[in-house]
Tab-separated table of C-alpha atoms in Angstrom:
chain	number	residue	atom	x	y	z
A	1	UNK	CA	152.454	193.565	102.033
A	2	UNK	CA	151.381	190.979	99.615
A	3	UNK	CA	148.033	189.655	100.273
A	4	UNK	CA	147.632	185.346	99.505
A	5	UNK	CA	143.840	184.012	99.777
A	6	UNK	CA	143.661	180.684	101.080
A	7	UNK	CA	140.977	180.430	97.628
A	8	UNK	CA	140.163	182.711	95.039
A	9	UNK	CA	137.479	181.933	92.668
A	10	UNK	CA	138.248	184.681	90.014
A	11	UNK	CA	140.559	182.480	88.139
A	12	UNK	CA	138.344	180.170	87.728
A	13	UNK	CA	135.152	181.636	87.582
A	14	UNK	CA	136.182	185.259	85.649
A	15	UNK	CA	136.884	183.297	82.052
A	16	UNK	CA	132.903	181.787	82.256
A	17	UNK	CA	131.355	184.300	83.623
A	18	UNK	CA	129.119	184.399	80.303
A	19	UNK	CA	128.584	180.546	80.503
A	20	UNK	CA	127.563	180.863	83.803
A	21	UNK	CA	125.595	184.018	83.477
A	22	UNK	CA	123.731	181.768	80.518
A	23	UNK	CA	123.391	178.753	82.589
A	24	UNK	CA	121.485	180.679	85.976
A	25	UNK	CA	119.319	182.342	82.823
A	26	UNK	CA	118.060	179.065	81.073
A	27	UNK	CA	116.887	177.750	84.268
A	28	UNK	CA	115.550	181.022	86.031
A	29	UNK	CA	113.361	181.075	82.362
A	30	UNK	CA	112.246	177.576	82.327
A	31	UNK	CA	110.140	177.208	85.364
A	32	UNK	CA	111.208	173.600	85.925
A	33	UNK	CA	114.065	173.606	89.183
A	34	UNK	CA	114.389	170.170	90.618
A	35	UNK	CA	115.038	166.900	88.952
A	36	UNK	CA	115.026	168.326	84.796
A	37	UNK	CA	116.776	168.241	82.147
A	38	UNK	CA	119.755	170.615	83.620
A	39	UNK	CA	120.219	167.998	86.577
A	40	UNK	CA	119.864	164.787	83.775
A	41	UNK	CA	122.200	166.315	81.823
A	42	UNK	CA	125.232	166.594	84.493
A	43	UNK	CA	124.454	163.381	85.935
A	44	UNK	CA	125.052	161.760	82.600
A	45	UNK	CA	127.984	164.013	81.928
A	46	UNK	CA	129.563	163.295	84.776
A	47	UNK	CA	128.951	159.157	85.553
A	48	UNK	CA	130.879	159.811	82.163
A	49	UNK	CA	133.949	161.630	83.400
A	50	UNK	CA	134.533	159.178	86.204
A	51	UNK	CA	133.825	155.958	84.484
A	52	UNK	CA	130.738	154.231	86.072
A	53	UNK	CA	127.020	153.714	84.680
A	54	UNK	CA	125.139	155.830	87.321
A	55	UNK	CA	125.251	158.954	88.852
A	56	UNK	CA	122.338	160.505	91.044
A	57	UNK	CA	122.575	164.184	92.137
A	58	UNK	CA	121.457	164.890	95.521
A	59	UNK	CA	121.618	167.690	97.971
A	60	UNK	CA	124.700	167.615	99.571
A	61	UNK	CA	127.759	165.663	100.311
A	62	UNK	CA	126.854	164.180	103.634
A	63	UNK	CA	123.198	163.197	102.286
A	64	UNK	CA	125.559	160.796	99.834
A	65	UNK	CA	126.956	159.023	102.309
A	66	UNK	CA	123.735	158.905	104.451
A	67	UNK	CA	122.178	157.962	101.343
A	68	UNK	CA	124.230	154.692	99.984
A	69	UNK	CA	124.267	153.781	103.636
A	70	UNK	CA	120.295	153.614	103.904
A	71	UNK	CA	120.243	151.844	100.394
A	72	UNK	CA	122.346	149.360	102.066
A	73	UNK	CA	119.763	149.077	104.965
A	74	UNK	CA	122.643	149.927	107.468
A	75	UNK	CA	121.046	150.905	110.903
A	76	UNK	CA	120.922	150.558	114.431
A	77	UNK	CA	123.016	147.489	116.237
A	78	UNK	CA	125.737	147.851	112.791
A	79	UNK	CA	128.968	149.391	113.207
A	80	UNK	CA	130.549	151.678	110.082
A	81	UNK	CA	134.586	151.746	109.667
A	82	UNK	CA	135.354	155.586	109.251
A	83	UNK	CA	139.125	157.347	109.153
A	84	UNK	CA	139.419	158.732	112.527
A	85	UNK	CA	141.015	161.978	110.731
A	86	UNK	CA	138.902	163.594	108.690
A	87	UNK	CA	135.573	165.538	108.267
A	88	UNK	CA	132.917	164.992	110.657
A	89	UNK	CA	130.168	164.447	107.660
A	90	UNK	CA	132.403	160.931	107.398
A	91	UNK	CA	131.016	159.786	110.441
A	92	UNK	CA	127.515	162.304	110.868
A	93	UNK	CA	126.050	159.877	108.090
A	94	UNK	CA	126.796	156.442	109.827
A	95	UNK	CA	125.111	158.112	113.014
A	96	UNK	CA	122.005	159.223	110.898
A	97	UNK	CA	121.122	156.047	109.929
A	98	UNK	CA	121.389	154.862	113.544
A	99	UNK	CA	124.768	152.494	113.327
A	100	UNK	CA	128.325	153.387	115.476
A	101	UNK	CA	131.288	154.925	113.466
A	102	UNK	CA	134.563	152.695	114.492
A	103	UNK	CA	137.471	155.375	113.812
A	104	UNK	CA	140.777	154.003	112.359
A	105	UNK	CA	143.661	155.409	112.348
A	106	UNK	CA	145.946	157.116	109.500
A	107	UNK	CA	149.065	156.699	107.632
A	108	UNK	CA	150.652	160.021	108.999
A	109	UNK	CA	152.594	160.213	105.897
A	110	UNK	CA	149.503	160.033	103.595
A	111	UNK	CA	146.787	161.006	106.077
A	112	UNK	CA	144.924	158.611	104.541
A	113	UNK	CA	142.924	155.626	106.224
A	114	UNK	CA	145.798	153.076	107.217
A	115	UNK	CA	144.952	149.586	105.424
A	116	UNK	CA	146.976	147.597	107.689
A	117	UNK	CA	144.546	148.551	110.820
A	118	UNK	CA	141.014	148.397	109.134
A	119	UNK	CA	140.889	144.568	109.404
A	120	UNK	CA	141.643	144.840	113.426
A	121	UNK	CA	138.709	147.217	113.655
A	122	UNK	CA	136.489	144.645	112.148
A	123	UNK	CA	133.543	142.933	114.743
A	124	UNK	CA	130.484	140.563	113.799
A	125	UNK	CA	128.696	143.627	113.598
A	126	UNK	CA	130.461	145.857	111.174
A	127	UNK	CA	128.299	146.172	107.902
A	128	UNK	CA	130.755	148.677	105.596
A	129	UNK	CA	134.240	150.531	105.239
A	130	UNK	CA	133.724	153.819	104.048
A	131	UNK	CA	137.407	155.208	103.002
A	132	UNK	CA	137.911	159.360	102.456
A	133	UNK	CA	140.575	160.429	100.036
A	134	UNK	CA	141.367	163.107	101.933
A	135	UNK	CA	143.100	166.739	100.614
A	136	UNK	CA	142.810	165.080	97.277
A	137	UNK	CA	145.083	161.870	97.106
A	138	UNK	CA	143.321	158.346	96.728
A	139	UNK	CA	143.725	156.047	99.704
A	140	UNK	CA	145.392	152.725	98.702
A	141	UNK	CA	142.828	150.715	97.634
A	142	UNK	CA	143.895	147.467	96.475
A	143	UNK	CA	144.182	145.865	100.596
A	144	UNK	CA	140.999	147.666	101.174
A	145	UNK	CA	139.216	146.174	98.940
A	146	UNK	CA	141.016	142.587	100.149
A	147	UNK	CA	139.608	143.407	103.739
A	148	UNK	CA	136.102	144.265	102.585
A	149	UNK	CA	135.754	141.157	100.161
A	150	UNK	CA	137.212	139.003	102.638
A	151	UNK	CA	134.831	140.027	105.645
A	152	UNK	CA	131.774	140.528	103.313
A	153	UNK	CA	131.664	144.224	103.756
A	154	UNK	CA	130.161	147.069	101.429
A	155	UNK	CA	132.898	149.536	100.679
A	156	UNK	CA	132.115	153.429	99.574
A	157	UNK	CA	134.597	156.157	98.643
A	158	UNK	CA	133.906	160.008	100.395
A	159	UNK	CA	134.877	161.570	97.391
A	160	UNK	CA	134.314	164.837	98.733
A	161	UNK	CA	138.121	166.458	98.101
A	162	UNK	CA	139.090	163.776	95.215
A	163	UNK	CA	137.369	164.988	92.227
A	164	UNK	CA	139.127	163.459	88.839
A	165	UNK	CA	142.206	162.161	91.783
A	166	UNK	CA	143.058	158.504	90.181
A	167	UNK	CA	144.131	155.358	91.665
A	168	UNK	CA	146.193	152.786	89.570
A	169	UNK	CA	144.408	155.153	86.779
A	170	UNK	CA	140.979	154.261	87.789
A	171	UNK	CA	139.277	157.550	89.011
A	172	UNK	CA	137.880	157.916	92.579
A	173	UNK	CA	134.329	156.943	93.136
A	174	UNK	CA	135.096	154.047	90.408
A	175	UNK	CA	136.941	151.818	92.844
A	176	UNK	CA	134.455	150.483	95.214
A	177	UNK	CA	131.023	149.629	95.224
A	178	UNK	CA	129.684	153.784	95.692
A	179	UNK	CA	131.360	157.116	95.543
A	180	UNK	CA	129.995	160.258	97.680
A	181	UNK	CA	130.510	163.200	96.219
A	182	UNK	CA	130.025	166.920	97.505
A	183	UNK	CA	130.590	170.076	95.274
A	184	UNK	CA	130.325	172.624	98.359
A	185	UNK	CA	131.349	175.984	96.207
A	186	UNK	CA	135.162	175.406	97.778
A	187	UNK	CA	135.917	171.780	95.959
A	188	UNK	CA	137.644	171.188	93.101
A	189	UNK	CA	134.094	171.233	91.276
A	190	UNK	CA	131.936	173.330	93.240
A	191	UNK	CA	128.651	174.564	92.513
A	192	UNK	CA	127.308	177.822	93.597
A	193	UNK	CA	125.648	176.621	96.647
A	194	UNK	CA	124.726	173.282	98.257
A	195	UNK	CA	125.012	169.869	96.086
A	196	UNK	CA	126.150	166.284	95.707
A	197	UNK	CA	125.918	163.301	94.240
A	198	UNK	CA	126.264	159.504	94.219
A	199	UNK	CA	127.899	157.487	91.630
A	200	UNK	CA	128.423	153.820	91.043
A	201	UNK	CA	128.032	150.497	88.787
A	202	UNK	CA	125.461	149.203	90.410
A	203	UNK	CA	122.456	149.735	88.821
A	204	UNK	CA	119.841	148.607	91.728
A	205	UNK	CA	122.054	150.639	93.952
A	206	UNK	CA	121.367	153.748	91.756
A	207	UNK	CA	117.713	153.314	91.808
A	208	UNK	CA	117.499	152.821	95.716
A	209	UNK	CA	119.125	155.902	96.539
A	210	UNK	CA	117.305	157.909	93.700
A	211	UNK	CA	114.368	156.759	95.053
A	212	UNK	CA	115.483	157.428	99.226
A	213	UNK	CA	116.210	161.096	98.197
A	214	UNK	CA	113.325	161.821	96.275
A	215	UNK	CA	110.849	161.296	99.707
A	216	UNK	CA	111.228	157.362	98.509
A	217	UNK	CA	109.161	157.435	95.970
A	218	UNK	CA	109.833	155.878	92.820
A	219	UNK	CA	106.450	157.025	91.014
A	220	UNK	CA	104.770	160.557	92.086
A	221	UNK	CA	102.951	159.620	95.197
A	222	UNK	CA	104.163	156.003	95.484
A	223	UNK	CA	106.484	155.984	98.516
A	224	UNK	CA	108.541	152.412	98.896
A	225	UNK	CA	110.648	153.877	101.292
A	226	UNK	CA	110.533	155.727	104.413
A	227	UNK	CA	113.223	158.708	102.373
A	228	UNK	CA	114.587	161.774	102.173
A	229	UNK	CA	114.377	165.287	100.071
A	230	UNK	CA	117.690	165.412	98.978
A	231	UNK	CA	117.927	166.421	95.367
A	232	UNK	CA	120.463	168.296	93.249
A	233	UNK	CA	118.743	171.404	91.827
A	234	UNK	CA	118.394	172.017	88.586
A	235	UNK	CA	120.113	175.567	88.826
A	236	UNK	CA	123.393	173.724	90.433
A	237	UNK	CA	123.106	171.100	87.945
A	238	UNK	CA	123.771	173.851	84.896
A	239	UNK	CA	126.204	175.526	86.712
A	240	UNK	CA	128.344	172.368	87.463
A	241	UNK	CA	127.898	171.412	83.625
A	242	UNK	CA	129.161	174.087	82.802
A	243	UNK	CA	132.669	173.865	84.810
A	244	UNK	CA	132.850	170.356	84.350
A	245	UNK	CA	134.895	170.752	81.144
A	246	UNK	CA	137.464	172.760	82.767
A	247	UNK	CA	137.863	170.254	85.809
A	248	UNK	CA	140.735	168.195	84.147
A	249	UNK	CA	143.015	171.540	83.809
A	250	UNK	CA	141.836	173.392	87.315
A	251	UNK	CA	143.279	169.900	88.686
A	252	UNK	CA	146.532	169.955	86.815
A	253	UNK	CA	146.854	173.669	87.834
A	254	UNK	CA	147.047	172.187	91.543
A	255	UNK	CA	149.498	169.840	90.778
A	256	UNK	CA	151.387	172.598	89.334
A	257	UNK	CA	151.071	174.851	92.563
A	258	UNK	CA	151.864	171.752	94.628
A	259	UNK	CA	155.094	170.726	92.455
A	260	UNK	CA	156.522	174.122	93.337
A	261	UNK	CA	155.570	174.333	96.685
A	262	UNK	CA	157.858	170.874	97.134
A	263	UNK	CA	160.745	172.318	95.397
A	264	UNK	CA	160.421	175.820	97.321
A	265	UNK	CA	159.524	174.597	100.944
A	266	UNK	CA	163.185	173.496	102.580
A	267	UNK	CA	162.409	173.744	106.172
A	268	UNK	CA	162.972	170.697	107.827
A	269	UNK	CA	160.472	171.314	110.603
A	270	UNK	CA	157.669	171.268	107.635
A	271	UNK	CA	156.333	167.984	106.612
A	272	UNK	CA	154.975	168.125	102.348
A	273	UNK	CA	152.593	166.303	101.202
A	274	UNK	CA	153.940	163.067	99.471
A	275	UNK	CA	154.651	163.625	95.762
A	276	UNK	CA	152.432	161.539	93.149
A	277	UNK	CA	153.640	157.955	92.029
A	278	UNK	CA	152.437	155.255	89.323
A	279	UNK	CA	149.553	153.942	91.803
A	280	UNK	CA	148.124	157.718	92.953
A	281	UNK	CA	147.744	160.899	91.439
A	282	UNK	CA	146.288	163.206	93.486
A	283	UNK	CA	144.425	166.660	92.848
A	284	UNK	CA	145.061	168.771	95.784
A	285	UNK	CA	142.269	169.890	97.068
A	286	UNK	CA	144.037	171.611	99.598
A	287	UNK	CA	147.861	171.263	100.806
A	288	UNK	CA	148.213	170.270	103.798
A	289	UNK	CA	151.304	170.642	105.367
A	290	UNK	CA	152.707	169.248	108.830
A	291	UNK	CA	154.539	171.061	111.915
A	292	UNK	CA	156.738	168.911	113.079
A	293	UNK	CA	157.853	170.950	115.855
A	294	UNK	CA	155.286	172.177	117.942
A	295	UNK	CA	155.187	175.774	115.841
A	296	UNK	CA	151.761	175.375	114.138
A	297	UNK	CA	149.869	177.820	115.952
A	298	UNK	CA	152.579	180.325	115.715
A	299	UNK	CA	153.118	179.455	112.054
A	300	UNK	CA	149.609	179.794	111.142
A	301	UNK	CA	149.395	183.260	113.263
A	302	UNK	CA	152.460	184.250	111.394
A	303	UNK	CA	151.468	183.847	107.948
A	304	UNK	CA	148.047	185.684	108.485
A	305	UNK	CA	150.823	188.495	110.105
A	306	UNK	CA	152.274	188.670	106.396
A	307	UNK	CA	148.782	188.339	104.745
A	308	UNK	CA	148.669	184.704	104.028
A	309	UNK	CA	145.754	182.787	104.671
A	310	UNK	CA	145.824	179.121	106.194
A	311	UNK	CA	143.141	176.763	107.502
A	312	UNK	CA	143.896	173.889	109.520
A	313	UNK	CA	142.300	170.880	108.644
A	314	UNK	CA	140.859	169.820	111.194
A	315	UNK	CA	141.695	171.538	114.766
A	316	UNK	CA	139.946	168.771	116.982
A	317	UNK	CA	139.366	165.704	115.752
A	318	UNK	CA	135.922	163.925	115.836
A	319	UNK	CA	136.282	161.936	118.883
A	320	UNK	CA	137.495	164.498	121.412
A	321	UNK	CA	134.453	166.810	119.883
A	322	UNK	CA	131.474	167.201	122.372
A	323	UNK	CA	129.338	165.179	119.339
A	324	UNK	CA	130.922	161.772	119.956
A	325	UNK	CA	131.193	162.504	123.604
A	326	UNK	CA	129.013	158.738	123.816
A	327	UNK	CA	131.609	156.933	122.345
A	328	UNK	CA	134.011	157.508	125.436
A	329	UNK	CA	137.028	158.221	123.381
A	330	UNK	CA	139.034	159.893	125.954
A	331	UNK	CA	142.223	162.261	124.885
A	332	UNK	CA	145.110	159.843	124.137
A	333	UNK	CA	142.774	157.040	122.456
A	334	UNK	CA	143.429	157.891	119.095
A	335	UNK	CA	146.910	159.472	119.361
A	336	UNK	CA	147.622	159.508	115.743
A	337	UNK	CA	144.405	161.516	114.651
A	338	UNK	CA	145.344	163.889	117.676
A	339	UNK	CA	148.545	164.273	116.343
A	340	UNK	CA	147.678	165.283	112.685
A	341	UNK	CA	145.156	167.618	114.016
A	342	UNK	CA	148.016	169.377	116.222
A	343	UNK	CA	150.056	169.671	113.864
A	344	UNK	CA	148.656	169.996	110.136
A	345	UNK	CA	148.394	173.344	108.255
A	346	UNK	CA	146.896	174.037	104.624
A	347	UNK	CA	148.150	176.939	103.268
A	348	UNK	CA	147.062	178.422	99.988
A	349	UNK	CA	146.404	176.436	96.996
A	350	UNK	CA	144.166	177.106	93.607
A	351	UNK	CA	143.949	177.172	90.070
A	352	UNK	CA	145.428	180.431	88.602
A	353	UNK	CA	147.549	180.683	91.659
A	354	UNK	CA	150.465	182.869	90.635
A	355	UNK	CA	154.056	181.335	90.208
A	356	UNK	CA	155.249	184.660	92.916
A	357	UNK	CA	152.457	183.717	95.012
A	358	UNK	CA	153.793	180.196	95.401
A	359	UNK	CA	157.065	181.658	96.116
A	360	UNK	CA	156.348	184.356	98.496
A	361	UNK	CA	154.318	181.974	100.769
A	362	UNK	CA	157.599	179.442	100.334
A	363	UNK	CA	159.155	182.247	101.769
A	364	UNK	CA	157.837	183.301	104.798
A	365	UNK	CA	157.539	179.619	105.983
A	366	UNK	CA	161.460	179.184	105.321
A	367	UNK	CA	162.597	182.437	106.883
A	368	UNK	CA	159.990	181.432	109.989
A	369	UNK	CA	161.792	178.630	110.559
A	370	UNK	CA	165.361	179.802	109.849
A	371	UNK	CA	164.525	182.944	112.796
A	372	UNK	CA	163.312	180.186	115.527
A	373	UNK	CA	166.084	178.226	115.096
């Protein structure tokens, strides 16, 4: 029986093994771990890559989000927009800093953030719209942006699956005020442990946050802020310089997976993500397909019958979990968040996937469907 990881790092990681090997070495033999040159270096490198002046390395990608938001002096009484389908970090960080996420609904096509309804979900005391481009494709940002400028509200990006994604060729974390990023080891640039960062334009922006994460000091012993220890290490920082090169053709591996997943899945019960267009070209972080016909559960328990591994993204979604009990969302109040989390399924997806791979997970999903007809 073939055997399909939902990841496998070995493609990825095998071919730098002696880069990376190199990398841990220089900074286990420096004596210098947090905030050096390894960390200076990558945050240069990559504010390059996705085309804004700043980037700040912190410790995580939820400490991003938390982060821009308490640079924005977003707190108690203010009200964050947040999708209502995605990752619970999304809405974790507008609770940390003391304000109410305000979940909006998705496109169920796209699963991203629906435009249309962020500007109903708008109240005198909503401060920010913080959009997630989730499983890798950018959310449609020109009417987001119209809805933000035209209320007077900060805008951020939750990079956190979107790494080198583009929208109308601009590259996420470019297109709004403040990008979040997280490179847990499983994203499209991972590190080997914890990390994140925080890019943007803004230059006062990038100071405030640097700054807020560093215990808000901005001198050694000079706190201006009540802040945070949230700092990219120095150890993550050469490790992620180090793959950074290779991002660009990991990401075109996924489109190459995902292009032959769309020609290979035919069941009609299965719903594929949408293909890439002029405006968005997305990177796959995962690929999330949806059930159409109640079958997910047995699909999913199927495919780990013929050694395929699938996660589903995400199982409950934030406002029926016992978390955001104190919002009073009751079952039914979100009904199109409930629905993608009943019925959407990633199945494997990742650079060096091979071609029979592809095919043999293709398979099984076709001949499910074909027998429980």
């Amino acid at each position: 029986m073939a055997t399909v990881p939902f990841l496998d790092f070995k493609p990825m990681h095998d071919p730098l093994r002696d880069k990376l090997d190199a990398a841990v070495t220089r900074v286990s033999h420096s004596d210098y771990y947090i905030r050096g040159k390894e960390c200076e270096a990558f945050e240069q490198a990559y504010a390059q890559y996705i085309g804004v002046k700043h980037c700040i390395g912190v410790g995580n990608g939820l400490d991003a989000i938390q982060l821009i938001l308490r640079a924005w002096e977003i707190g108690p009484g203010d009200e964050v927009i947040v999708p209502s389908n995605t990752y619970i970090a999304t809405a974790l960080a507008a609770s940390y800093v003391g304000a109410t996420p305000v979940f909006v609904e998705p496109v169920l096509e796209t699963a991203e953030i629906d435009p249309d309804r962020i500007e109903a979900a708008v109240t005198p005391r909503t401060k920010a719209i913080v959009v997630v481009h989730l499983q890798g494709r950018p959310c449609d940002m020109d009417p987001i942006r119209a809805v933000a400028q035209k209320h007077g509200l900060h805008l951020m990006e939750d990079c956190a699956q979107a790494h080198g994604a583009r929208y109308k060729g601009v590259k996420t974390g470019a297109l709004s005020e403040a990008g979040a990023f997280s490179f847990y080891p499983g994203k499209n640039l991972g590190a080997m442990g914890d990390a994140g960062a925080v890019v943007t334009n803004d230059r006062e922006l990038a100071d405030k946050v640097r700054y807020i994460a560093n215990y808000g000091s901005d001198v050694k012993y000079h706190h201006i802020y009540k802040g945070l220890n949230s700092r990219l290490d120095e150890m993550q920082a050469a490790v992620l310089s180090v793959k950074l090169p290779y991002l660009d053709a990991w990401n075109e591996d996924r489109v190459r997976v995902a292009e032959k997943y769309r020609r290979a899945i035919t069941a009609p019960e299965v719903a594929l993500p949408l293909a890439p267009d002029a405006d968005h070209e997305p990177v796959y972080h995962v690929y999330g397909i949806r059930v159409l016909n109640g079958q997910r559960d047995a699909l999913a328990a199927h495919l780990k019958e013929q050694g395929i591994e699938t996660i589903m993204h995400y199982p409950t979604p934030m406002h029926l979990q016992g978390a955001y009990a104190d919002l009073n969302l009751t079952r039914g109040s979100l009904p199109l968040a409930e629905e993608f989390s009943a019925t959407e399924l990633s199945i494997p997806i990742f650079p060096g996937m091979k071609d029979e791979q592809v095919l043999y997970v293709a398979d099984v999903i076709n001949r499910f469907f074909g027998a429980h007809r």
